[in-house]
GROMACS .gro file of C-alpha atoms in nm:
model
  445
    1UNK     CA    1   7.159  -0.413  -6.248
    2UNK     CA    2   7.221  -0.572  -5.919
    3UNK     CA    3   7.135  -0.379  -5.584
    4UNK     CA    4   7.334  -0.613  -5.377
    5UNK     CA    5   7.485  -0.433  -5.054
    6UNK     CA    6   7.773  -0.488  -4.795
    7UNK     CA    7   7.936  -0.373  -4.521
    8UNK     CA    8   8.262  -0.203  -4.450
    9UNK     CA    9   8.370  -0.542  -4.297
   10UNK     CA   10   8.160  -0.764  -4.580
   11UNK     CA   11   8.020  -0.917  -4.269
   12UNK     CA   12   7.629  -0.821  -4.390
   13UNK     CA   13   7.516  -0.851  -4.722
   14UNK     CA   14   7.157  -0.754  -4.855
   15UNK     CA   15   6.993  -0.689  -5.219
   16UNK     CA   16   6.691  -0.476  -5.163
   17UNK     CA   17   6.432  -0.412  -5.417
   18UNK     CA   18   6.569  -0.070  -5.463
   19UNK     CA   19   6.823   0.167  -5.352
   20UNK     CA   20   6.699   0.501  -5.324
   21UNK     CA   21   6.893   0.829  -5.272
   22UNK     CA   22   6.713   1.088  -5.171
   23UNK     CA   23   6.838   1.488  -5.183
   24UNK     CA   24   6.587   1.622  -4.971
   25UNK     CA   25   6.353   1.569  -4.694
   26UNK     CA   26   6.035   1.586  -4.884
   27UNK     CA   27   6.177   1.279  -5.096
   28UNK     CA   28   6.228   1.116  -4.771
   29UNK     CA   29   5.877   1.143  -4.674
   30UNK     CA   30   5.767   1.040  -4.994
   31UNK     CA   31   5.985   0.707  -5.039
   32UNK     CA   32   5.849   0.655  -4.708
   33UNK     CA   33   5.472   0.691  -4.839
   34UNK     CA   34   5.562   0.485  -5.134
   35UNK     CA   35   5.719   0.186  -4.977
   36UNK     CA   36   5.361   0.189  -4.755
   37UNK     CA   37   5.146   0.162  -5.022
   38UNK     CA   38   5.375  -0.118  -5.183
   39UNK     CA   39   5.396  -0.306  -4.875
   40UNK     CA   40   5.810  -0.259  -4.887
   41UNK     CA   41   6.004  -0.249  -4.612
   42UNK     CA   42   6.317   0.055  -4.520
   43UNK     CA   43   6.595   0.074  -4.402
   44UNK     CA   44   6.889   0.363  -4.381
   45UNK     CA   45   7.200   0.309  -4.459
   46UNK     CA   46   7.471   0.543  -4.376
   47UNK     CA   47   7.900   0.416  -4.440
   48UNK     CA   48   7.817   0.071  -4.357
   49UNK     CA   49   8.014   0.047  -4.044
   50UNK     CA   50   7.802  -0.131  -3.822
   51UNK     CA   51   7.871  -0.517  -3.781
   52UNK     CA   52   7.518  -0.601  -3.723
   53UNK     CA   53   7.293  -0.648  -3.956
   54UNK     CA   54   7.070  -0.300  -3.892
   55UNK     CA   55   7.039  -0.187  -4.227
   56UNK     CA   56   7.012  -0.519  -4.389
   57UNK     CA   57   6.668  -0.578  -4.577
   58UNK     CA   58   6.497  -0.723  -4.909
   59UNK     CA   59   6.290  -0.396  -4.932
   60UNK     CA   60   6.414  -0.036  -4.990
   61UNK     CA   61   6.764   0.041  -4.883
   62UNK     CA   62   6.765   0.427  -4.857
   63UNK     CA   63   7.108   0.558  -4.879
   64UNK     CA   64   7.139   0.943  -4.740
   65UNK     CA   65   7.470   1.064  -4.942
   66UNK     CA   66   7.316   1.297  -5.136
   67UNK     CA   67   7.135   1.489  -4.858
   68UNK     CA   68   7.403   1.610  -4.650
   69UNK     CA   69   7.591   1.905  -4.532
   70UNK     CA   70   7.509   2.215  -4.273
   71UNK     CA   71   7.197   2.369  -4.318
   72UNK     CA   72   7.166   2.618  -4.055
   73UNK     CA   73   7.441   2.790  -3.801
   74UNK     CA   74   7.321   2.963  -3.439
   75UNK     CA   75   7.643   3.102  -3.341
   76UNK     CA   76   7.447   3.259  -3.019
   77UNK     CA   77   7.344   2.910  -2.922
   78UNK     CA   78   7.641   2.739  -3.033
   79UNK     CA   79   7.404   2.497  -3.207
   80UNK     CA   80   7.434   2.346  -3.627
   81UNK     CA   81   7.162   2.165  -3.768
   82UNK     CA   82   7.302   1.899  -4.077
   83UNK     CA   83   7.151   1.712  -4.276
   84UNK     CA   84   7.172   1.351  -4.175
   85UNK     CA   85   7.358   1.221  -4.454
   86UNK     CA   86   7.651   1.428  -4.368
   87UNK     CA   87   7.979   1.258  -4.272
   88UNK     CA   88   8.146   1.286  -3.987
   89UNK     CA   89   8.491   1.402  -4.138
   90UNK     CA   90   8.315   1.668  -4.381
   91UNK     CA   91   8.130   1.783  -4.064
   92UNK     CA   92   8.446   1.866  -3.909
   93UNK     CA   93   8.585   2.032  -4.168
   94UNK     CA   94   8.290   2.289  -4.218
   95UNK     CA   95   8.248   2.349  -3.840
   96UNK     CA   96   8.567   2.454  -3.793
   97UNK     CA   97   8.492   2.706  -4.075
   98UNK     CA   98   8.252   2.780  -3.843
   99UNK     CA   99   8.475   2.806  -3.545
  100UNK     CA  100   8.270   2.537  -3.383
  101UNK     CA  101   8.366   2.195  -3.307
  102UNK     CA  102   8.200   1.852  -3.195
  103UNK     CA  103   8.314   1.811  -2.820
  104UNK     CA  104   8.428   1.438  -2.903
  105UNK     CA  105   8.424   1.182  -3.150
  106UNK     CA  106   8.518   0.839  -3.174
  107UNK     CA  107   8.852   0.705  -3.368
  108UNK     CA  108   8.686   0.662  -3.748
  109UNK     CA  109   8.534   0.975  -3.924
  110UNK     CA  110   8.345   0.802  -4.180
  111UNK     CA  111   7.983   0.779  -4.095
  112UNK     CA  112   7.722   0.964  -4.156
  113UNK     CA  113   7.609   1.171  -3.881
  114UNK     CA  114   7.247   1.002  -3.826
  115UNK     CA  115   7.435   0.650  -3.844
  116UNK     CA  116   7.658   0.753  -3.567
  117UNK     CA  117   7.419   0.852  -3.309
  118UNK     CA  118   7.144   0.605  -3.428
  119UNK     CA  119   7.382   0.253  -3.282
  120UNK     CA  120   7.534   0.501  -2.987
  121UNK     CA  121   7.905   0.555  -3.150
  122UNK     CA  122   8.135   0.722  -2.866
  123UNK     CA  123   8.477   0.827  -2.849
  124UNK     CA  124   8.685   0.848  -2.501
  125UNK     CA  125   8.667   1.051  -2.205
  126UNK     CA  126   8.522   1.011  -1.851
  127UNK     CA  127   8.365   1.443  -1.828
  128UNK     CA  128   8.213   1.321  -2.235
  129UNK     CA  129   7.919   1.182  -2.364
  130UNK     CA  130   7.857   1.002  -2.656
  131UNK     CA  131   7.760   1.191  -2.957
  132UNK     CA  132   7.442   1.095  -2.911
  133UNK     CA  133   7.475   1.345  -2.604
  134UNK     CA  134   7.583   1.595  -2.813
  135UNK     CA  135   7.225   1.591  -3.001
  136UNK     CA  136   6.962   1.915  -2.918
  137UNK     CA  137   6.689   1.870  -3.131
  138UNK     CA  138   6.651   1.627  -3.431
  139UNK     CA  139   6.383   1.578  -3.751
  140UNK     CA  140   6.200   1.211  -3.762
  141UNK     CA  141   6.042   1.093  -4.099
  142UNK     CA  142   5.775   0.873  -3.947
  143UNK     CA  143   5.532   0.598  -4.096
  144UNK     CA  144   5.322   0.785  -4.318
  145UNK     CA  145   5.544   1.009  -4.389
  146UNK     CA  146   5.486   1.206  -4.124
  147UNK     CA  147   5.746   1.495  -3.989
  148UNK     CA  148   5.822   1.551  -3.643
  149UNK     CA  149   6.062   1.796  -3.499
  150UNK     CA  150   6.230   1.645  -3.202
  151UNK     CA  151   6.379   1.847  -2.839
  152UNK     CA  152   6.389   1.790  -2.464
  153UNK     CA  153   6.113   2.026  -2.474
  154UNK     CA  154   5.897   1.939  -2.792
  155UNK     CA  155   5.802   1.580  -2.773
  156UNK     CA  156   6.027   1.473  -2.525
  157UNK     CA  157   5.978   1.112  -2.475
  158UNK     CA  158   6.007   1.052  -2.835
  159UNK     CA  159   6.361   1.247  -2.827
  160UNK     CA  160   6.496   1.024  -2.608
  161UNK     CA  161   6.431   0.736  -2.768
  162UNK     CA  162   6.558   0.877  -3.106
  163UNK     CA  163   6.852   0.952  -2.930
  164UNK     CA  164   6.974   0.610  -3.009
  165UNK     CA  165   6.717   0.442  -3.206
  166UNK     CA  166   6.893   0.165  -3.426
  167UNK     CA  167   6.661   0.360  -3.725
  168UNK     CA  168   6.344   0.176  -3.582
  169UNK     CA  169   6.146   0.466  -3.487
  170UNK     CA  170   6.146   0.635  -3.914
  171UNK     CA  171   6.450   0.818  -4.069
  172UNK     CA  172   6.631   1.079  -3.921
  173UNK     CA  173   6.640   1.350  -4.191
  174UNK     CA  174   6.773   1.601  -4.000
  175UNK     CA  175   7.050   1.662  -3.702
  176UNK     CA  176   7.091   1.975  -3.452
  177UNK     CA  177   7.402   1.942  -3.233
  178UNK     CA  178   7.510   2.134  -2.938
  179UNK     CA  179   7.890   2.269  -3.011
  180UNK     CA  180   8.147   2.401  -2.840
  181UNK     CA  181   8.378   2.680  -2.974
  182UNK     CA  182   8.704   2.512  -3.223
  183UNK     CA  183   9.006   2.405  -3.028
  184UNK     CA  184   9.297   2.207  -3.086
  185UNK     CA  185   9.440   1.879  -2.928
  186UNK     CA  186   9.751   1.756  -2.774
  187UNK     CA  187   9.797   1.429  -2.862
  188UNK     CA  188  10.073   1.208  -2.678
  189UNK     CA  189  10.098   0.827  -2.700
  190UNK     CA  190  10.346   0.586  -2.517
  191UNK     CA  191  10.439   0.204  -2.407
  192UNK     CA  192  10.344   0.126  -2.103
  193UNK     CA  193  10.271  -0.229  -1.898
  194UNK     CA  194   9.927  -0.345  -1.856
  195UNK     CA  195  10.000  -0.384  -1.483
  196UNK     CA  196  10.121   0.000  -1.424
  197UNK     CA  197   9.814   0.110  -1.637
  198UNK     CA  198   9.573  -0.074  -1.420
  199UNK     CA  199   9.756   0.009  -1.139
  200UNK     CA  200   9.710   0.431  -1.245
  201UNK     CA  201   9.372   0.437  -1.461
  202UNK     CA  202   9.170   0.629  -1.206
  203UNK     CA  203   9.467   0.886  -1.240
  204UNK     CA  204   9.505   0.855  -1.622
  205UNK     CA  205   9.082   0.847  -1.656
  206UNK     CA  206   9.039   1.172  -1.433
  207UNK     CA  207   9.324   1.418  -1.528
  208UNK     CA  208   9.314   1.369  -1.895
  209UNK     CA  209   9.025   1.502  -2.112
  210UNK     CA  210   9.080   1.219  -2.360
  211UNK     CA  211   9.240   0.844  -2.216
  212UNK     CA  212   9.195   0.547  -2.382
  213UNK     CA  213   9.439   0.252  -2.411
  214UNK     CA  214   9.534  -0.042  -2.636
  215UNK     CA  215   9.675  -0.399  -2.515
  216UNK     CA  216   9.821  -0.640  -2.712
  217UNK     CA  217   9.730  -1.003  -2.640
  218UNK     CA  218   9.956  -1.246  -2.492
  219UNK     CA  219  10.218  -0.952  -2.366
  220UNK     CA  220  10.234  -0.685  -2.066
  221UNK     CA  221  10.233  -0.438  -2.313
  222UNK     CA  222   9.989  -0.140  -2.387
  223UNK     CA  223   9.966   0.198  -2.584
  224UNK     CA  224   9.880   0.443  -2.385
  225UNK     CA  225   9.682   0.760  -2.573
  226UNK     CA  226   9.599   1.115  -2.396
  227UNK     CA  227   9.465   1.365  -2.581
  228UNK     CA  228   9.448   1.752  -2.414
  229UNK     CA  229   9.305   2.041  -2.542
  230UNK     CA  230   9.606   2.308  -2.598
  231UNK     CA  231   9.700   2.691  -2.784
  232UNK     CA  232  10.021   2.514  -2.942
  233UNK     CA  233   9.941   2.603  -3.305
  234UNK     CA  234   9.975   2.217  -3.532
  235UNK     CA  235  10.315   2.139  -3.640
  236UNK     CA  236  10.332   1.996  -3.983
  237UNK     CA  237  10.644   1.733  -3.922
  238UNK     CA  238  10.480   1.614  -3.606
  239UNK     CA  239  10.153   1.589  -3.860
  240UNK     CA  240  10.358   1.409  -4.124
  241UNK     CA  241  10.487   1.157  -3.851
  242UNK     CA  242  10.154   1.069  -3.735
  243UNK     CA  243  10.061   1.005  -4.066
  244UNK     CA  244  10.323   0.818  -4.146
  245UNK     CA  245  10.248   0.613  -3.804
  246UNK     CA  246   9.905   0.567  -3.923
  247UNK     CA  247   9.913   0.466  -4.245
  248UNK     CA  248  10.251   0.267  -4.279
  249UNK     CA  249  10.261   0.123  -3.879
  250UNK     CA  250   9.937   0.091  -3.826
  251UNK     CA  251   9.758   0.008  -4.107
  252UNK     CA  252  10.032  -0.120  -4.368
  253UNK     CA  253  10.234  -0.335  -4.081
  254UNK     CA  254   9.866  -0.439  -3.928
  255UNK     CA  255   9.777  -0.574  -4.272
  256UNK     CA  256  10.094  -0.753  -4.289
  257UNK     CA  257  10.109  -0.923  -3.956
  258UNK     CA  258   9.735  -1.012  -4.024
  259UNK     CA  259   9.798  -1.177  -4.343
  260UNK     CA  260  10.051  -1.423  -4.156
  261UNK     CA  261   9.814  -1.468  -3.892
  262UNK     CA  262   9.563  -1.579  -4.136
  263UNK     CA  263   9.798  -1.802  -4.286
  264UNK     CA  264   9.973  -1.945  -3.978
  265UNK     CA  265   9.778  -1.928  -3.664
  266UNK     CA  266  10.000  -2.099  -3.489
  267UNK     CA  267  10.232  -1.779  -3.502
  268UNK     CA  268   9.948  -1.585  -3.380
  269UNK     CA  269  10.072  -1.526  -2.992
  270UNK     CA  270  10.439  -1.457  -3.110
  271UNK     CA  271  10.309  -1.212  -3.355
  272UNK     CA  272  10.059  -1.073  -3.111
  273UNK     CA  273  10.429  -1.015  -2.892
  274UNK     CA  274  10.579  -0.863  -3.178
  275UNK     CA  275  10.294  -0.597  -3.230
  276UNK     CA  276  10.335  -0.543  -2.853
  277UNK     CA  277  10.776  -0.453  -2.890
  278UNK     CA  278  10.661  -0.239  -3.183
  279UNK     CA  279  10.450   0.013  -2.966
  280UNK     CA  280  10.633   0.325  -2.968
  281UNK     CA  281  10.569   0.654  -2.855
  282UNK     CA  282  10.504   1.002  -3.001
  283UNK     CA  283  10.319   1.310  -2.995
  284UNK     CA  284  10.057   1.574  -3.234
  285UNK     CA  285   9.871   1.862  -3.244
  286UNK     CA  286   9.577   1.943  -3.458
  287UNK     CA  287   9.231   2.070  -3.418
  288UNK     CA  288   9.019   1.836  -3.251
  289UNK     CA  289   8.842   1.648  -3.562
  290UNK     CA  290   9.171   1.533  -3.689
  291UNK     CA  291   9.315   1.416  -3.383
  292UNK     CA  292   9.041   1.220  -3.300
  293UNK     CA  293   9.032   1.033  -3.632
  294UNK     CA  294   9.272   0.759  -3.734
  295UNK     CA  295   9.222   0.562  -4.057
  296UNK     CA  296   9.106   0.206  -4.012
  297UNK     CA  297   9.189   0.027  -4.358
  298UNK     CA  298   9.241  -0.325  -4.247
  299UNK     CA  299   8.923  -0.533  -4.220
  300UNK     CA  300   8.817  -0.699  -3.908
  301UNK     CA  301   8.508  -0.818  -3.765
  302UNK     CA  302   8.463  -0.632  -3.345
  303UNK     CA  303   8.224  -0.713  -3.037
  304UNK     CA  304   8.228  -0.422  -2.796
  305UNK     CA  305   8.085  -0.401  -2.473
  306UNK     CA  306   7.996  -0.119  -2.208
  307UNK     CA  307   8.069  -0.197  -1.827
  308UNK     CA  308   8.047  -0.022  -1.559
  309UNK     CA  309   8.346   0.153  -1.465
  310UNK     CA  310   8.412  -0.010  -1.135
  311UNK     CA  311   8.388  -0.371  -1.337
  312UNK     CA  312   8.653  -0.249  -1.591
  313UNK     CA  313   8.960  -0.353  -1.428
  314UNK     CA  314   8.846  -0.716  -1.299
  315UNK     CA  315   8.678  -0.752  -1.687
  316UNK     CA  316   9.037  -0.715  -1.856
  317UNK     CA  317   9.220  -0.886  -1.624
  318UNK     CA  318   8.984  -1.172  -1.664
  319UNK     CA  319   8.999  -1.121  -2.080
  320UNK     CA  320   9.364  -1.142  -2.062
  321UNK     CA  321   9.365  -1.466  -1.868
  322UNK     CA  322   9.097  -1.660  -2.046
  323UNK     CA  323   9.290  -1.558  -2.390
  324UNK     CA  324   9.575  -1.725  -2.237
  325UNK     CA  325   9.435  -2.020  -2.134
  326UNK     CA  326   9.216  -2.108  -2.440
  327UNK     CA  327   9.510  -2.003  -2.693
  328UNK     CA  328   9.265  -1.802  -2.883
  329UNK     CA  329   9.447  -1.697  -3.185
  330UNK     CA  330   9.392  -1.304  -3.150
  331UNK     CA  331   9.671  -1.050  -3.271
  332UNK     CA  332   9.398  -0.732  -3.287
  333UNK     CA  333   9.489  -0.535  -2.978
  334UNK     CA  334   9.201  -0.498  -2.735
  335UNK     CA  335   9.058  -0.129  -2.752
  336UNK     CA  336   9.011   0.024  -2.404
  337UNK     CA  337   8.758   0.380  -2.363
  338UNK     CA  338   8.596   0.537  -2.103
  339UNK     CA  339   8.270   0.726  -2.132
  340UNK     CA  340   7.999   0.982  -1.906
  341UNK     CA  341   7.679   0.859  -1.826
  342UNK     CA  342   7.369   0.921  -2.009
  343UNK     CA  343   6.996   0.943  -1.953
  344UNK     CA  344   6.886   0.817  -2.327
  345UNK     CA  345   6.651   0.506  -2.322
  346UNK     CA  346   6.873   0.273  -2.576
  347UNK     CA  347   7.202   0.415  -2.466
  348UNK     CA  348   7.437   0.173  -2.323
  349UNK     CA  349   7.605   0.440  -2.079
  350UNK     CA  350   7.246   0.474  -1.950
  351UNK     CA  351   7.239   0.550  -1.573
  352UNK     CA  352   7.623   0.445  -1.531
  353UNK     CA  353   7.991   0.598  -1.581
  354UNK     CA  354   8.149   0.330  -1.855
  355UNK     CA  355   8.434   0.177  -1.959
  356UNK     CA  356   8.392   0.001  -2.278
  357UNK     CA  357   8.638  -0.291  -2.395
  358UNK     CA  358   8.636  -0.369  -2.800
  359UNK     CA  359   8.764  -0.681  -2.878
  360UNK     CA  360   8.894  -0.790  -3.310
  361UNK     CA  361   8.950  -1.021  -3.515
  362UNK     CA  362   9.131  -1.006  -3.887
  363UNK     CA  363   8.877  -1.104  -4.176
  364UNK     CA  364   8.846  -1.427  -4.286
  365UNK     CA  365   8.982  -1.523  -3.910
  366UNK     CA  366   8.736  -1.706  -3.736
  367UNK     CA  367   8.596  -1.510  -3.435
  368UNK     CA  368   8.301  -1.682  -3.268
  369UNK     CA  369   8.498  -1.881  -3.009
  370UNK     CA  370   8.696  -1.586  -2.935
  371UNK     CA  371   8.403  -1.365  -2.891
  372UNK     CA  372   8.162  -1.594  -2.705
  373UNK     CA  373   8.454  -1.637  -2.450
  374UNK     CA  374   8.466  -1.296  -2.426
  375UNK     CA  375   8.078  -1.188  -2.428
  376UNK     CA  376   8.068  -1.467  -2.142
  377UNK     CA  377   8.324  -1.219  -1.959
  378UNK     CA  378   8.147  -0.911  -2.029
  379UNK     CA  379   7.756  -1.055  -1.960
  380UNK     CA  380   7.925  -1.146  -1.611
  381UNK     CA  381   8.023  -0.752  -1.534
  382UNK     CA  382   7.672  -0.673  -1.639
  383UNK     CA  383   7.751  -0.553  -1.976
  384UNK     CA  384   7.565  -0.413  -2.224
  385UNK     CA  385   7.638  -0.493  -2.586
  386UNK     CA  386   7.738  -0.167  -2.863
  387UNK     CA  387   7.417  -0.198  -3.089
  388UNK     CA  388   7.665  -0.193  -3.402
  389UNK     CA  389   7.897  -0.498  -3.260
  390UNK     CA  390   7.838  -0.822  -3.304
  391UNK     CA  391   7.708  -0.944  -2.971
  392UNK     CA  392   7.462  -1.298  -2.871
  393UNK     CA  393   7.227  -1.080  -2.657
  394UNK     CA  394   6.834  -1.213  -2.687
  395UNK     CA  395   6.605  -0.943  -2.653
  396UNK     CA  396   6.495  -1.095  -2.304
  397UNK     CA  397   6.868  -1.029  -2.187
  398UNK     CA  398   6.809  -0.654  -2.345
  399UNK     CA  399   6.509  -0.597  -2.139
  400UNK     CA  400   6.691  -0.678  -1.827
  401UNK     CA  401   7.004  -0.442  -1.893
  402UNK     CA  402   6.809  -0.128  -2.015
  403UNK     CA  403   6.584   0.041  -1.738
  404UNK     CA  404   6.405   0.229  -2.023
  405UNK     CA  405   6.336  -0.080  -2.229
  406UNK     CA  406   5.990  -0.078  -2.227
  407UNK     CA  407   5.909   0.313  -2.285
  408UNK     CA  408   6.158   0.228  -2.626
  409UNK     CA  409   5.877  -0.001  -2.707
  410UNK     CA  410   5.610   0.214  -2.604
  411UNK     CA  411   5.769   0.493  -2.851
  412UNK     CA  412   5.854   0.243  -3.121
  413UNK     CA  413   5.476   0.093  -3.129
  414UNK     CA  414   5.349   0.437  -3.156
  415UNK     CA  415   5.576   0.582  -3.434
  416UNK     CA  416   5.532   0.286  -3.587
  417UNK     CA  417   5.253   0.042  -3.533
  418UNK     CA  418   5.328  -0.221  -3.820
  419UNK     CA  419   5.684  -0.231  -3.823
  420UNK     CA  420   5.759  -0.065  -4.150
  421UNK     CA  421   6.128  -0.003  -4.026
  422UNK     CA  422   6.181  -0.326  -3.924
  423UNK     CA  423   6.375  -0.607  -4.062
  424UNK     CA  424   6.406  -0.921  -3.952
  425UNK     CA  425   6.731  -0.812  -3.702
  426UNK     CA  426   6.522  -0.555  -3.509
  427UNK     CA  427   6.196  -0.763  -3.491
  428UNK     CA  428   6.372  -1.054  -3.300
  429UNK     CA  429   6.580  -0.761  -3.086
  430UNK     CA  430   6.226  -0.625  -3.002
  431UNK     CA  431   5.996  -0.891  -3.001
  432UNK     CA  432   6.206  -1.185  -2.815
  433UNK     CA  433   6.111  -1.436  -3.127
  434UNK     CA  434   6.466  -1.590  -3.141
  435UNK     CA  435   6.817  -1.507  -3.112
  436UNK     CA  436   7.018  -1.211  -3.212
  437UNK     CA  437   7.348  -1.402  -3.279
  438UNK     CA  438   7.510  -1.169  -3.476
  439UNK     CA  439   7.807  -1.243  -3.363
  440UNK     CA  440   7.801  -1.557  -3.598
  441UNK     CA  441   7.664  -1.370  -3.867
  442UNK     CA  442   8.000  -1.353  -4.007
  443UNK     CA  443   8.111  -1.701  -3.990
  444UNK     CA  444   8.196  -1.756  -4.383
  445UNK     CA  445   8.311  -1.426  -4.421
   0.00000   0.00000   0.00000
């Protein structure tokens, strides 16, 4: 029986040794043990959605699926600890059973819970974090097989490097997150040019809890989204019309339009224009973790990039130039999100208020030219790559960008003196060998 593995976007393929799926955190610690004695690498894996090749590995692939859901409530507090195999959408579901809620997520629900805050996955809003942010205390299955319970106040410096750790410090078994009491969402999108977006993002970025914006290449044209907490109770024909938006416009239309692309590129900037007179507007209102959600069923291969905030608006006007110039033939609107500062030590929001700009392209498109064009853009603004994007970055340009680089290390070569959560992607990110270029890793794909 084959263990081959692959990503959402079949960009990263692997066949470990084994596959292992633990149900609890003493079989954790014990694959852990075992994979020591045999001289086996390990990796995580959580829903596959990173384009990097993180979990990739010829040793043991540990897959968390089985060891999920909530496994203890302090209402006083505010505070659930989940096991870290639990998915983001499931999570929602049972906190607001709960009456709690996540204070923000990103736009796909489908990760596990460790996965999300191990590669720094955000959603949109200047007051907000990214989930990693949202994280009080966490468990850490170390080499040996050795537990260690995680807080600001109970080993501290190893907290914050765990905080967003790529899974190179051991395995996250277990998750405590700081809540906030359920509430619902008003969500309103609308057309708008890029020019009068620019021209009001400080307004849109401070008076909205939730901004974030899409622009179609080769037009004026963007989709605004705000997203406001409210008491309107949800209405199910607004529901049913973002649904149908989703899944028909967005995803069956997007699949559609890509399949042309794919087929004639030359079409590419008069489709890109067509997406662009499509963009409607709307509104809904749910609870929070359905809101923030939208279904992403067309593949694509993404590079996305933190700036700082002041850099934002020079960065996209730049992107949309250069894409006009070189003709690149990109249809995927370019994602626009703005996130708080953090003080974790692999966090790319570290020390800075960010603005991060995702750029796609269509599977089985090719996307290096268009994404070294655009990393050149971004390295300018002093970006810092999203560690689950394809990016170029060598671990010498990674030093430079992250203040806390070397206490990472220092954590790392403690928790883990002889790299048995390494794989050959985070031993050139860390040690400087060669490299990363994962942003070509998908070139046949």
């Amino acid at each position: 029986m084959s263990n081959r593995w692959k990503n959402w976007s079949e960009s990263v393929q692997a066949e470990p040794q084994e596959i292992r799926y633990p149900t609890s955190q003493e079989e954790i610690s014990a694959i852990v043990k075992e994979a020591e004695a045999r001289h086996l690498k390990v990796r995580v894996v959580g829903a596959g959605h990173s384009f990097t090749p993180l979990v990739q590995t010829d040793g043991i692939l540990v897959n968390l699926d089985r060891y999920n859901g909530i496994e203890a409530v302090n209402r006083e507090k505010g505070q659930v600890t989940v096991r870290a195999g639990t998915r983001l959408k499931a999570l929602g579901k049972a906190l607001l059973a709960c009456g709690l809620a996540q204070p923000n997520l990103g736009d796909i629900d489908v990760q596990s819970i460790a996965g999300a805050i191990s590669t720094g996955t955000h959603g949109t809003g200047a007051t907000l974090g990214s989930l990693s942010t949202q994280v009080a205390g966490l468990t850490l299955v170390t080499a040996g097989g050795r537990v260690l319970e995680c807080t600001e106040e109970n080993n501290p410096e190893i907290f914050k490097a765990a905080q967003v750790s790529l899974g190179a410090l051991g395995i996250i078994s277990k998750v405590t997150l700081q809540l906030v009491p359920a509430f619902r969402l008003r969500y309103e999108w609308r057309r708008e040019s890029l020019r009068k977006c620019l021209a009001n993002l400080e307004q849109y970025v401070r008076d909205n809890r939730h901004f974030e914006f899409y622009w179609a290449p080769y037009t004026d044209t963007v989709l605004l989204k705000f997203q406001n907490p409210t008491e309107q109770k949800p209405d199910s024909q607004k529901n049913f019309l973002r649904w149908f938006n989703d899944m028909v416009m967005d995803n069956g239309a997007l699949w559609v339009v890509s399949e042309i692309s794919r087929h004639f590129p030359q079409y590419v900037p008069d489709i890109s224009r067509v997406i662009g007179a499509l963009i409607s507007g709307g509104s809904d209102v749910n609870y929070s973790y359905k809101i923030f959600a939208t279904k992403r069923m067309v593949k694509f291969n993404e590079m996305e990039y933190n700036l700082p905030v002041e850099n934002f608006s020079q960065a996209i006007q730049e992107v949309d130039e250069t894409i006009r110039q070189k003709r690149f033939l990109v249809h995927f609107p370019v994602e626009c999100r703005f996130v708080h500062e953090d003080d974790i030590f692999l966090s790319p929001a570290y020390g800075r208020a960010s603005a991060y700009i995702a750029v796609h392209m269509y599977k089985g498109m090719e996307h290096r030219p268009y994404f070294e064009a655009m990393e050149d853009i971004f390295k300018k603004y002093e970006g810092r790559p999203h560690w689950g994007k394809m990016h170029n970055r060598t671990a010498e340009d990674l030093r430079q960008l992250y203040p806390e680089w070397e206490r990472f290390q220092a954590v790392r070569q403690e928790l883990d003196p002889e790299g048995l959560f390494l794989n050959d992607h985070l031993k050139t990110l860390f040690s400087g060998t060669s490299p990363v270029s994962t942003a070509n890793a998908a070139a046949a794909n």
